[in-house]
PDB file of C-alpha atoms in Angstrom:
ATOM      1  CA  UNK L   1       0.000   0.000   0.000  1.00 47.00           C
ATOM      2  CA  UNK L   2       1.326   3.320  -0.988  1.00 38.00           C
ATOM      3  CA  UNK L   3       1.065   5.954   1.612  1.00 40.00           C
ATOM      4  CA  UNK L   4       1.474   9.831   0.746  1.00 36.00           C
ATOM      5  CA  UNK L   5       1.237  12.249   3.206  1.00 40.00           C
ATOM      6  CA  UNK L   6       0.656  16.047   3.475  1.00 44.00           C
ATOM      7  CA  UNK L   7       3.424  18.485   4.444  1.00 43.00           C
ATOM      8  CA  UNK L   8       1.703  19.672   7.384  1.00 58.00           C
ATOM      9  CA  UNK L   9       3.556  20.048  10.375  1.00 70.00           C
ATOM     10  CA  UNK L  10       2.677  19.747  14.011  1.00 74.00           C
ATOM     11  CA  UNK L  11       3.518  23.828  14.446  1.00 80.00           C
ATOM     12  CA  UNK L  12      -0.028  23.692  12.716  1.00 87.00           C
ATOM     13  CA  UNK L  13      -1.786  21.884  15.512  1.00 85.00           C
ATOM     14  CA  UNK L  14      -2.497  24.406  18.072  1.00 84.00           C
ATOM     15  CA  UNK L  15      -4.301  27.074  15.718  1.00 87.00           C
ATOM     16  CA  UNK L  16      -6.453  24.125  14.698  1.00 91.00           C
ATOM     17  CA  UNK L  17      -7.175  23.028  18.078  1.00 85.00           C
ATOM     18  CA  UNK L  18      -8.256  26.703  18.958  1.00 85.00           C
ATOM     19  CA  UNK L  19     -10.742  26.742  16.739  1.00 87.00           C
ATOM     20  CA  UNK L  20     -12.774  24.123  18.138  1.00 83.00           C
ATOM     21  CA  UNK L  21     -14.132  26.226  21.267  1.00 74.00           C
ATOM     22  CA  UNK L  22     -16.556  25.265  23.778  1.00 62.00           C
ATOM     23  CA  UNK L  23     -16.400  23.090  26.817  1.00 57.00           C
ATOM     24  CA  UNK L  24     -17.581  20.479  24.980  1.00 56.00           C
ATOM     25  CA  UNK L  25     -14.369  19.741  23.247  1.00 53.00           C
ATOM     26  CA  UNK L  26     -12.706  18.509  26.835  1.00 61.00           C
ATOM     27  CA  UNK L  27      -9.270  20.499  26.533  1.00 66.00           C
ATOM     28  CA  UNK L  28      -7.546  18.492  29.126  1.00 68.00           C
ATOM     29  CA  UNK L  29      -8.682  15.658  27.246  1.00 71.00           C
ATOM     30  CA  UNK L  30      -7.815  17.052  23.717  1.00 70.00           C
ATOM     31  CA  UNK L  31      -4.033  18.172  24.961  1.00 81.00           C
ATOM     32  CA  UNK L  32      -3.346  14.715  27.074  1.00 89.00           C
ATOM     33  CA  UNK L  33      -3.724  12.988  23.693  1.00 92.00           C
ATOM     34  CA  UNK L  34      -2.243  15.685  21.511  1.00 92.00           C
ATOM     35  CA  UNK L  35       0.898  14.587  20.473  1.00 94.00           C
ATOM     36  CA  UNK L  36       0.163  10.522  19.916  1.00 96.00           C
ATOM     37  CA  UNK L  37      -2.612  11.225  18.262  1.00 96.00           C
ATOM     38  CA  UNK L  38      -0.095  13.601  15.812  1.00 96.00           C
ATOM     39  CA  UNK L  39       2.990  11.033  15.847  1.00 97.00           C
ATOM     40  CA  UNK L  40       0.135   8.028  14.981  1.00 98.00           C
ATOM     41  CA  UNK L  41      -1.036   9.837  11.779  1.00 97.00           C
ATOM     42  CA  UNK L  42       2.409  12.119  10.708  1.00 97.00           C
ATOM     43  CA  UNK L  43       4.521   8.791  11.389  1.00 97.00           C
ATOM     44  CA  UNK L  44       2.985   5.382  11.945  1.00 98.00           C
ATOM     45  CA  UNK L  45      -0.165   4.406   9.678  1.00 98.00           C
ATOM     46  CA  UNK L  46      -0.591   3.632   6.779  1.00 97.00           C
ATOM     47  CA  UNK L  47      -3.664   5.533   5.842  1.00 98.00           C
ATOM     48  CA  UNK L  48      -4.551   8.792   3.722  1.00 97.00           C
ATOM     49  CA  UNK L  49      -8.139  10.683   2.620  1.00 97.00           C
ATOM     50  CA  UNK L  50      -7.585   9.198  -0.224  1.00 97.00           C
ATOM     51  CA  UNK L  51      -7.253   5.611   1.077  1.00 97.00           C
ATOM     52  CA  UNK L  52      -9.726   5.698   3.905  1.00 96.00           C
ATOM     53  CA  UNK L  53     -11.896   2.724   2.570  1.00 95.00           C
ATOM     54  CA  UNK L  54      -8.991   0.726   0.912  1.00 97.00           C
ATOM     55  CA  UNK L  55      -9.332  -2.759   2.837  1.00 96.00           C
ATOM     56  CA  UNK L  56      -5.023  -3.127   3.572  1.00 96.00           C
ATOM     57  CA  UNK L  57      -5.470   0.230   5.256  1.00 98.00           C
ATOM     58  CA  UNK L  58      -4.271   0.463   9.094  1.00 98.00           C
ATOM     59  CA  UNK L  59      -7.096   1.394  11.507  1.00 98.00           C
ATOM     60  CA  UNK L  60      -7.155   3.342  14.369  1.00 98.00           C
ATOM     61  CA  UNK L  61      -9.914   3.320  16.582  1.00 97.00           C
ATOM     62  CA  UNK L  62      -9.845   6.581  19.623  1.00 95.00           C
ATOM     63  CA  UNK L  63     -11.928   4.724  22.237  1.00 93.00           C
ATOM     64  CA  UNK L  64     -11.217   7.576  24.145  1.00 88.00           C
ATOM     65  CA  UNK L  65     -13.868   9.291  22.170  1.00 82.00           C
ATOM     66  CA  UNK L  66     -15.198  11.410  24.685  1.00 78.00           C
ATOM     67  CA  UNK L  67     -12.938  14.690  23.621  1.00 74.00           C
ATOM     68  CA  UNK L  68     -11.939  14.062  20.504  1.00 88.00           C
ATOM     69  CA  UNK L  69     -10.678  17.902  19.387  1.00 90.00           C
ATOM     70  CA  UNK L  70      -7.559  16.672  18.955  1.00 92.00           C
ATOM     71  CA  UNK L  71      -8.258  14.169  17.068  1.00 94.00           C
ATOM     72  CA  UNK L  72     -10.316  16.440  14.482  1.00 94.00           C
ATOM     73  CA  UNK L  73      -7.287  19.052  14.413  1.00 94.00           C
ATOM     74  CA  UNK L  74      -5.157  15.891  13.794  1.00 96.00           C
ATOM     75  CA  UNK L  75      -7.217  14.788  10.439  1.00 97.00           C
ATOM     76  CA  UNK L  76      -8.126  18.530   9.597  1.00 96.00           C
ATOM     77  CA  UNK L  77      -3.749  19.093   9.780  1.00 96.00           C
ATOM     78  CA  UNK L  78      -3.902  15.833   7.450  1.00 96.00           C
ATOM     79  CA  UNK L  79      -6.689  16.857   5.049  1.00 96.00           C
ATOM     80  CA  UNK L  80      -9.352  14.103   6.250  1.00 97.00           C
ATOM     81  CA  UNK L  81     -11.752  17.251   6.877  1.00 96.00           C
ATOM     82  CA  UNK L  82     -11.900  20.414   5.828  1.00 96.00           C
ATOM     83  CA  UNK L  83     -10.469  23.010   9.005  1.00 95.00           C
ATOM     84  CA  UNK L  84     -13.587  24.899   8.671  1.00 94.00           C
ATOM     85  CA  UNK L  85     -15.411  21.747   9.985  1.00 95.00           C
ATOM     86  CA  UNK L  86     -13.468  22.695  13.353  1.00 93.00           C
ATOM     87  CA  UNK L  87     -15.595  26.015  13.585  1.00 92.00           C
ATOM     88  CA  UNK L  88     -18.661  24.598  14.763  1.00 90.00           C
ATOM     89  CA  UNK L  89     -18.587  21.534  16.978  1.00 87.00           C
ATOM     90  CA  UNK L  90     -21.670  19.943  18.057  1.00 85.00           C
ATOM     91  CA  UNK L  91     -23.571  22.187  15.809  1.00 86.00           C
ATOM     92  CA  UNK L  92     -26.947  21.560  14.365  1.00 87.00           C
ATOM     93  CA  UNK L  93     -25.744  21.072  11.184  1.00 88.00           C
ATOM     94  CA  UNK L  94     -21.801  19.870  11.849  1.00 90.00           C
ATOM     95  CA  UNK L  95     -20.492  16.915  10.923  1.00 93.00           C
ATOM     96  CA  UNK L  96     -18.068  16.980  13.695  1.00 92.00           C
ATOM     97  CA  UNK L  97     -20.201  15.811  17.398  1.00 88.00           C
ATOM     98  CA  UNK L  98     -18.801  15.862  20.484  1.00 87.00           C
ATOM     99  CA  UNK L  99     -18.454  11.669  19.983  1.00 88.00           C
ATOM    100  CA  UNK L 100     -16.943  11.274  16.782  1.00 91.00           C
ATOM    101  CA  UNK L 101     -19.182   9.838  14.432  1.00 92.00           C
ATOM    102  CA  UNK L 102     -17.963   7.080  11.795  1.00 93.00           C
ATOM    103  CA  UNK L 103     -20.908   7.760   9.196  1.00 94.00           C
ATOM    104  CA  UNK L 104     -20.120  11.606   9.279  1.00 95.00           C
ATOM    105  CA  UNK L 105     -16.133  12.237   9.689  1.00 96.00           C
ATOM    106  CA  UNK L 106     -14.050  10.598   6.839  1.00 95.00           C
ATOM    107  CA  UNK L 107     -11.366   8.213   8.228  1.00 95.00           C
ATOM    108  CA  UNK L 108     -13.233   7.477  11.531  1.00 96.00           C
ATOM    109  CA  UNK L 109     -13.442   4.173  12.471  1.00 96.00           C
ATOM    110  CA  UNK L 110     -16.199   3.498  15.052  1.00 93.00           C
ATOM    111  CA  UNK L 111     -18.017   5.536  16.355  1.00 89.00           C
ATOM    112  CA  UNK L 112     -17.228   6.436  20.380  1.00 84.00           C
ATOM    113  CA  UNK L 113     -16.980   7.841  23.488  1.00 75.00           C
ATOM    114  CA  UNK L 114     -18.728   5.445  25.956  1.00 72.00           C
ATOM    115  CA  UNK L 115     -15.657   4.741  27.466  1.00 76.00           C
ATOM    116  CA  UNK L 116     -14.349   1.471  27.750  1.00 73.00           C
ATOM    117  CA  UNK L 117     -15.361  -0.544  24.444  1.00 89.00           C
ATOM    118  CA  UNK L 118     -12.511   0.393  22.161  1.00 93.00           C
ATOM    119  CA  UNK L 119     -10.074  -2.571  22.874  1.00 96.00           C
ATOM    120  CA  UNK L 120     -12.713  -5.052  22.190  1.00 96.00           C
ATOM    121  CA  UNK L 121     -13.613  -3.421  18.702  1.00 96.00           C
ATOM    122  CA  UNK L 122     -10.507  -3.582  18.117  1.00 97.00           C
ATOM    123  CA  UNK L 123      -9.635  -7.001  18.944  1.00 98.00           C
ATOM    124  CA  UNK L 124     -12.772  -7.922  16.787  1.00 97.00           C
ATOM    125  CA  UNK L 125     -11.701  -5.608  13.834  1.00 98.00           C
ATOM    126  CA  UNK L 126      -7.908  -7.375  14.222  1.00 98.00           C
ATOM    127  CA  UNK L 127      -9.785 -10.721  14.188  1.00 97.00           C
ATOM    128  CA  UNK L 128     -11.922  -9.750  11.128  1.00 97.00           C
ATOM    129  CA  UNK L 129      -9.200  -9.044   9.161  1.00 97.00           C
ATOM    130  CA  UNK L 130      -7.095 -11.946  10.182  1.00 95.00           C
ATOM    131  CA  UNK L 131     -10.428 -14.021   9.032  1.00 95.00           C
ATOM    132  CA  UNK L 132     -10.192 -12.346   5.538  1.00 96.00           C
ATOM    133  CA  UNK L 133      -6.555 -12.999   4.999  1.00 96.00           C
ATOM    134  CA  UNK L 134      -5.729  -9.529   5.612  1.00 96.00           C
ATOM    135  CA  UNK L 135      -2.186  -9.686   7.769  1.00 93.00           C
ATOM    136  CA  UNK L 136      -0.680  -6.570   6.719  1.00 96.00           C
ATOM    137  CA  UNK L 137      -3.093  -4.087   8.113  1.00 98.00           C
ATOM    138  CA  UNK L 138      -1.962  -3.127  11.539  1.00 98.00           C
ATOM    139  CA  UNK L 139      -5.376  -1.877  14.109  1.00 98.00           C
ATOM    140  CA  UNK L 140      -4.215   0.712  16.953  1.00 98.00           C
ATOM    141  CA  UNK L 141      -6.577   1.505  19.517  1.00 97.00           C
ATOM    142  CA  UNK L 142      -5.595   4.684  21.859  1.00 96.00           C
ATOM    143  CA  UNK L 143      -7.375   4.376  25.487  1.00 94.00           C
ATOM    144  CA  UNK L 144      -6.674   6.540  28.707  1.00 91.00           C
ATOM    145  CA  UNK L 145      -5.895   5.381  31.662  1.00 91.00           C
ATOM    146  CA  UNK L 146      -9.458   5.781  33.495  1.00 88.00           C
ATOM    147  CA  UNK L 147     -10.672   3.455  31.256  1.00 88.00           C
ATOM    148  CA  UNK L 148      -8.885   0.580  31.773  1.00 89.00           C
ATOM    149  CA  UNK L 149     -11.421   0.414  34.835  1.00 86.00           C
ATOM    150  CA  UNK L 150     -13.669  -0.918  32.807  1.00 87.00           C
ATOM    151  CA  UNK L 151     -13.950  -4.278  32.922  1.00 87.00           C
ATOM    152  CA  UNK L 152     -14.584  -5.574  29.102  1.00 91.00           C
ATOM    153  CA  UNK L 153     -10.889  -4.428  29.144  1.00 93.00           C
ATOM    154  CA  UNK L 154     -10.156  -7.233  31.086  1.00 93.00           C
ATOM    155  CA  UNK L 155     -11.266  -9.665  28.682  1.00 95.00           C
ATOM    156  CA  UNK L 156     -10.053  -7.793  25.565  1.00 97.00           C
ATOM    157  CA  UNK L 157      -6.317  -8.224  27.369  1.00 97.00           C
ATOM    158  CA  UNK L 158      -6.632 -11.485  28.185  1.00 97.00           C
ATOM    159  CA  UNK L 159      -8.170 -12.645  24.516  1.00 97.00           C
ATOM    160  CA  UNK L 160      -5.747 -11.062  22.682  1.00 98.00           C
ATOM    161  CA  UNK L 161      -2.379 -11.840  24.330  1.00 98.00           C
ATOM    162  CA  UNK L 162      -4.078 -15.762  24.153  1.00 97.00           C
ATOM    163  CA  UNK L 163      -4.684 -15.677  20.849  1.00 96.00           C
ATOM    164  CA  UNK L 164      -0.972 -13.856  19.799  1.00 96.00           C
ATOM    165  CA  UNK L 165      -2.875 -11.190  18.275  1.00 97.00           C
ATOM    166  CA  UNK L 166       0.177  -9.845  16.570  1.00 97.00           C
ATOM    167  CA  UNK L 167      -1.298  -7.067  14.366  1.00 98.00           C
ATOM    168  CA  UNK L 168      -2.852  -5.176  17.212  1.00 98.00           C
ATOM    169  CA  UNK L 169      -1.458  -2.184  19.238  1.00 98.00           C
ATOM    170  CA  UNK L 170      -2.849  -0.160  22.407  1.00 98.00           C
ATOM    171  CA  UNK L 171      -2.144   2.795  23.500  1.00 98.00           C
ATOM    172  CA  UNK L 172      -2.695   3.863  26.682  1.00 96.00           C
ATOM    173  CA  UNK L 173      -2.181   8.014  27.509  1.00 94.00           C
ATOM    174  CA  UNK L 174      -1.449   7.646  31.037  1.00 93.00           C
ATOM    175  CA  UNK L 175      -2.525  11.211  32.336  1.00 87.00           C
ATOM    176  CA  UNK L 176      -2.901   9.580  36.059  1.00 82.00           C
ATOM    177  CA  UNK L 177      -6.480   9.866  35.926  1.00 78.00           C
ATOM    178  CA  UNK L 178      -7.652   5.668  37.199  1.00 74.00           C
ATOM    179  CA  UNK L 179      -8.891   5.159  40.068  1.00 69.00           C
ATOM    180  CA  UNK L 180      -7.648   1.799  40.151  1.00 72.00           C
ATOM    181  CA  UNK L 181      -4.375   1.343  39.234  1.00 71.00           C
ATOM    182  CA  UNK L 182      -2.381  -1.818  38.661  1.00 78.00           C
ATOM    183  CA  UNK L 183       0.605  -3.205  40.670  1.00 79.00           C
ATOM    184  CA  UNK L 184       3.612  -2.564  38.790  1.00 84.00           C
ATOM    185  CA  UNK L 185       2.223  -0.269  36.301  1.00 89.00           C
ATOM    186  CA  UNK L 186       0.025  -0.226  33.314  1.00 93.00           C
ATOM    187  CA  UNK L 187       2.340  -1.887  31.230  1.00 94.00           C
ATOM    188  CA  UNK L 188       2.532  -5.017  33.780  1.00 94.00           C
ATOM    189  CA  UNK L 189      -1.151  -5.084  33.289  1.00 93.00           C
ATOM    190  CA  UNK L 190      -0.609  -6.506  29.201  1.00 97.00           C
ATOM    191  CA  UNK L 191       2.666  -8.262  30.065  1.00 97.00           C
ATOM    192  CA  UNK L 192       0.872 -10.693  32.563  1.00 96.00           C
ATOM    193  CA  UNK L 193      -1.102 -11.690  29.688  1.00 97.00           C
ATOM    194  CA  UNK L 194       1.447 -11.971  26.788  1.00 97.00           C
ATOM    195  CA  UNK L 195       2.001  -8.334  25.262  1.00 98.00           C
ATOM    196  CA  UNK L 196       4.873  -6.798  24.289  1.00 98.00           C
ATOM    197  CA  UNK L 197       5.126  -3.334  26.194  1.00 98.00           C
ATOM    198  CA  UNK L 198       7.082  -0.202  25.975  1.00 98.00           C
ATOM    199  CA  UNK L 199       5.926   3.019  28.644  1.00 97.00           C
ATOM    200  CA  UNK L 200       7.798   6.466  26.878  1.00 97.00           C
ATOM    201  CA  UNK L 201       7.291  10.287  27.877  1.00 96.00           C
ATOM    202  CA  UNK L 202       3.775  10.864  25.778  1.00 96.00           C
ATOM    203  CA  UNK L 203       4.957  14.045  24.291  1.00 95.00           C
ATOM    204  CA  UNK L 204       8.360  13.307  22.927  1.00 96.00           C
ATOM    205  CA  UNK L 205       7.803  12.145  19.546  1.00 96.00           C
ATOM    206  CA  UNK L 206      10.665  10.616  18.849  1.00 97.00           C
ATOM    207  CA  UNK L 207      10.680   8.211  21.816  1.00 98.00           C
ATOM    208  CA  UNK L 208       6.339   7.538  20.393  1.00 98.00           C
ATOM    209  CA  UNK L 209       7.334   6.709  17.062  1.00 98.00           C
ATOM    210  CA  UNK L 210       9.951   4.182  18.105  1.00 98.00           C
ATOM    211  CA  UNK L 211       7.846   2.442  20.936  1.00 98.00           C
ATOM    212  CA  UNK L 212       4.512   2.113  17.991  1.00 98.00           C
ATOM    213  CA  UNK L 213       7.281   0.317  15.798  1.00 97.00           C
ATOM    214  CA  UNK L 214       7.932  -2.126  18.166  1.00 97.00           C
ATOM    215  CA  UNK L 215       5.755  -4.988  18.047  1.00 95.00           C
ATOM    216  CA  UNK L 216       7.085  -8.092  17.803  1.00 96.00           C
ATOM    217  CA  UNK L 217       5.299 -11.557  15.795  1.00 96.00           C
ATOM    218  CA  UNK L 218       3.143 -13.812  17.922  1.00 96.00           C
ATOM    219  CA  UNK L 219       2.142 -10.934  20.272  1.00 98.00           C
ATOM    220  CA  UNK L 220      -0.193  -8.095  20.782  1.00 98.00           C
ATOM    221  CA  UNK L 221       1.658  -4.484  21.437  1.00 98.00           C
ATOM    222  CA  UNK L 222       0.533  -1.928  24.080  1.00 98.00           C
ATOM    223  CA  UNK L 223       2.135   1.518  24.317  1.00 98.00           C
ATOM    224  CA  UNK L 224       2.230   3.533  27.375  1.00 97.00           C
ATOM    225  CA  UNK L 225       2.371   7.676  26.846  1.00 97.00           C
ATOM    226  CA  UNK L 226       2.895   9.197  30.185  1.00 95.00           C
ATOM    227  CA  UNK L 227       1.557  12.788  29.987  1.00 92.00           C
ATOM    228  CA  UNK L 228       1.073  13.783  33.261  1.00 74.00           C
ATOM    229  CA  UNK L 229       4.345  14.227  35.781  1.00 58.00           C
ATOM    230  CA  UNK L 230       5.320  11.641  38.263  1.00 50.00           C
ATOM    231  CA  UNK L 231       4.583  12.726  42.217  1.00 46.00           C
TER     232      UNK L 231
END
């Protein structure tokens, strides 16, 4: 599959992301997942507005699709959307809600933002393709931290390492939000069950890019971007 991307730049990001206005768009949200979400689509997959329904296309799934402004800058900086979309979230007659919508925005996935259900759909969609014969395709699903509360998570972890779901990849933006928290860290969370793991600083790009590139045969991946400081 032949990717081409745009010549947009990150330095474009933040005049993108200030057009979407509101308190609807979640800004703590938006910036915690701000520079993965950039790294994922300037870097890592292999997917373009002009190859959103081409079936050896990666996917990427936001399951943390309750403040997705970053994510609409992100494909508005790529050329998914038009920027003026960004002017009027949630409006009677946008395109862009304050769950992205998969039948509306071009290059969305699923639709989301009921937290927790990401990982499976992913796991499913990594299965589906598998089923098809499709073993290039890579599926990334970002989560936050929160939501690996939820307990379909759980299962979604367990089924996947099982299985050696190889062509799967989580990422987790760890902004220190769960109430929960694991022994040993999120990472040991996936590692118990046969993932592959790698936890980087969640705005240095550099150190992203190399940890989403790291996957290894026979096992799922999971990525942990640390955005909030340690206390």
């Amino acid at each position: 599959m032949t990717v081409t991307t745009t010549t947009a730049d990150a330095s474009v990001l933040g005049g993108l992301l200030r057009r979407v206005t509101g308190d609807e768009k979640h800004a703590p949200s938006a910036h915690s997942t701000l520079d993965v979400l950039w790294v994922l689509y300037d870097r890592i997959l292999r997917v373009t507005p002009d190859t959103v329904d081409a079936p050896d296309r990666d996917r990427f799934l936001l399951s943390k699709g309750h403040g997705p402004a970053a994510y609409y800058a992100v494909l508005a900086a790529k050329g998914f959307i038009p920027p003026e979309w960004l002017d009027d979230l949630g409006g009677p007659d946008s395109r862009l809600g304050y769950h992205p919508d998969r039948l509306l925005v071009p290059g969305v996935e699923i639709g989301s933002g009921s937290l927790g259900h990401g990982l499976g759909l992913g796991v499913g969609t990594a299965l589906g393709l598998r089923a098809q014969g499709l073993t290039d395709p890579r599926v990334y699903v970002l989560l936050g931290d929160a939501e690996l509360d939820e307990g379909a998570n759980h299962e979604a972890i367990a089924y996947a390492g099982a299985t050696g779901l190889d062509t799967l990849t989580a990422v987790v933006v760890d902004n220190r939000s769960a109430t929960h928290g694991w022994p040993g860290g999120i990472d040991t969370r996936f590692t118990v069950n046969g993932w592959t793991a790698a936890t980087v600083d969640g705005r240095d790009h550099d150190a992203l890019a190399a940890a989403l590139t790291a996957h290894r045969p026979g096992r799922p991946h999971v990525v942990v971007a640390v955005v909030a400081p340690k206390h």
